PDB file of N, CA and C in Angstrom:
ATOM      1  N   UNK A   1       0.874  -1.222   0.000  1.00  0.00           N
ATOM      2  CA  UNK A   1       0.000   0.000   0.000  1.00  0.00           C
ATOM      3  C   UNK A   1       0.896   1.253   0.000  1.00  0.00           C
ATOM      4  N   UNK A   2       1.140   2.135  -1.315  1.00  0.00           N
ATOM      5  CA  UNK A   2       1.939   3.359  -0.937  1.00  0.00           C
ATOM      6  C   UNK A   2       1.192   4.659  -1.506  1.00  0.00           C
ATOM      7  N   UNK A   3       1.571   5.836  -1.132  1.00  0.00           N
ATOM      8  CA  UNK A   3       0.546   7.227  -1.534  1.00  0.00           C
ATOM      9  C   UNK A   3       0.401   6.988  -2.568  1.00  0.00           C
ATOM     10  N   UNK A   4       0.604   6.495  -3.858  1.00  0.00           N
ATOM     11  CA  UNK A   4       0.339   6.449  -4.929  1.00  0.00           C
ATOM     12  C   UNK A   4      -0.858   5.348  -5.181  1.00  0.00           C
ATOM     13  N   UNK A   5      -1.128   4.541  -4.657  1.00  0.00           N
ATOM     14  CA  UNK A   5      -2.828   3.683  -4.545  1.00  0.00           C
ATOM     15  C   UNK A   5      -3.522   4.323  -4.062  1.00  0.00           C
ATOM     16  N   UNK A   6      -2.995   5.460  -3.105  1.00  0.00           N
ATOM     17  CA  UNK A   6      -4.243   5.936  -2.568  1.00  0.00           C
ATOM     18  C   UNK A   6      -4.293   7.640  -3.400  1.00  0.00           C
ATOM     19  N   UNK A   7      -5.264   8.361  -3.478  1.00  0.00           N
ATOM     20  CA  UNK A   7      -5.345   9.674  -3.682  1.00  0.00           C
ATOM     21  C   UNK A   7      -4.575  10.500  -2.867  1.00  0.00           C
ATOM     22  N   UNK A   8      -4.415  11.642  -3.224  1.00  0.00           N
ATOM     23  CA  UNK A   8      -4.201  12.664  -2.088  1.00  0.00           C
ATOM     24  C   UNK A   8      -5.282  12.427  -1.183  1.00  0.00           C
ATOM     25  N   UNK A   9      -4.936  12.587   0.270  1.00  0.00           N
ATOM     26  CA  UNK A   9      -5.522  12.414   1.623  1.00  0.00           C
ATOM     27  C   UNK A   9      -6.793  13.637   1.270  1.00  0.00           C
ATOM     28  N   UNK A  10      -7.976  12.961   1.545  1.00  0.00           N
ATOM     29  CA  UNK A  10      -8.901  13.993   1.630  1.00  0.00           C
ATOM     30  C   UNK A  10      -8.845  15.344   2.642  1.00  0.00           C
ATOM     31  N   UNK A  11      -9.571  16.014   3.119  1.00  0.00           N
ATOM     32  CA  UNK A  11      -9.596  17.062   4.130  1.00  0.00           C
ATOM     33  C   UNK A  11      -9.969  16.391   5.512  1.00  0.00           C
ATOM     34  N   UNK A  12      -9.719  16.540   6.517  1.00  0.00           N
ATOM     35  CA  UNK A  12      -9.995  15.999   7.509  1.00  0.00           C
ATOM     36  C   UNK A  12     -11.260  16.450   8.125  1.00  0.00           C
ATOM     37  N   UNK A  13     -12.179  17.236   7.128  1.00  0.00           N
ATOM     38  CA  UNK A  13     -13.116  17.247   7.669  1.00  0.00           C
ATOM     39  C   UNK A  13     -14.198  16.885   6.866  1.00  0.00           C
ATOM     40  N   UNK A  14     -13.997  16.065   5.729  1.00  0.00           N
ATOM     41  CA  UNK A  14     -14.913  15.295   5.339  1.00  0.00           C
ATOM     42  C   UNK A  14     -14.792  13.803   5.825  1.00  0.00           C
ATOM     43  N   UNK A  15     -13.194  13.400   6.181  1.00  0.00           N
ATOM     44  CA  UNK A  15     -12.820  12.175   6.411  1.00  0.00           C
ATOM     45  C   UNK A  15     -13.592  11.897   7.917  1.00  0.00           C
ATOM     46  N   UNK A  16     -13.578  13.187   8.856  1.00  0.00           N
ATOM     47  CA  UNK A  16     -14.327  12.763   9.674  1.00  0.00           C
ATOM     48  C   UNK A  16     -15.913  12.952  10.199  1.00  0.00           C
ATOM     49  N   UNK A  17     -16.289  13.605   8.836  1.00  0.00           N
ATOM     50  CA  UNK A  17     -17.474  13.132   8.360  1.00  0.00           C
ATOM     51  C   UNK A  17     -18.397  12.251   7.982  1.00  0.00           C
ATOM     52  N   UNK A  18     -17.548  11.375   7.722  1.00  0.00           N
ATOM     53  CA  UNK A  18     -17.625  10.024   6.716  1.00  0.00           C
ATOM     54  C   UNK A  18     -17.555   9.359   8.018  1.00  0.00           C
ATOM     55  N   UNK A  19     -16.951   9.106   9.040  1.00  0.00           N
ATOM     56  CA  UNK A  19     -16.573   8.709  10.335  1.00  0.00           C
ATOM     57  C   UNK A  19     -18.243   8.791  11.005  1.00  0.00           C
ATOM     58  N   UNK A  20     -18.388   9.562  11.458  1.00  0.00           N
ATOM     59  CA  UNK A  20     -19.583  10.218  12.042  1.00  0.00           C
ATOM     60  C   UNK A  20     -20.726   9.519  11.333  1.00  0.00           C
ATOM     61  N   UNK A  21     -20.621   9.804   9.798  1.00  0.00           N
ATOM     62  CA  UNK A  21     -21.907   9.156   9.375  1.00  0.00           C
ATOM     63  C   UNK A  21     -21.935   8.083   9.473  1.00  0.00           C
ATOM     64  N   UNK A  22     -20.945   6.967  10.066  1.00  0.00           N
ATOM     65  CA  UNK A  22     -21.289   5.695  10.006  1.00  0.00           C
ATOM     66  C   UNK A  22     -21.498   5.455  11.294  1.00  0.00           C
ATOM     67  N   UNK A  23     -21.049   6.078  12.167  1.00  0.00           N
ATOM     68  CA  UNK A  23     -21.400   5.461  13.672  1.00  0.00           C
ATOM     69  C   UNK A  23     -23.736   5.575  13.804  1.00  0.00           C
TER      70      UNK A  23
END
């Protein structure tokens, strides 16, 4: 797994958005 599979890191405030909406 290296930064290049993944995108640039989203904003941390959608990432912990996305967090939230699943609990």
């Amino acid at each position: 797994m290296t930064a290049d599979a993944r995108p640039a890191a989203p904003p941390l405030t959608e990432r912990q958005e996305a967090r939230r909406r699943r609990i």
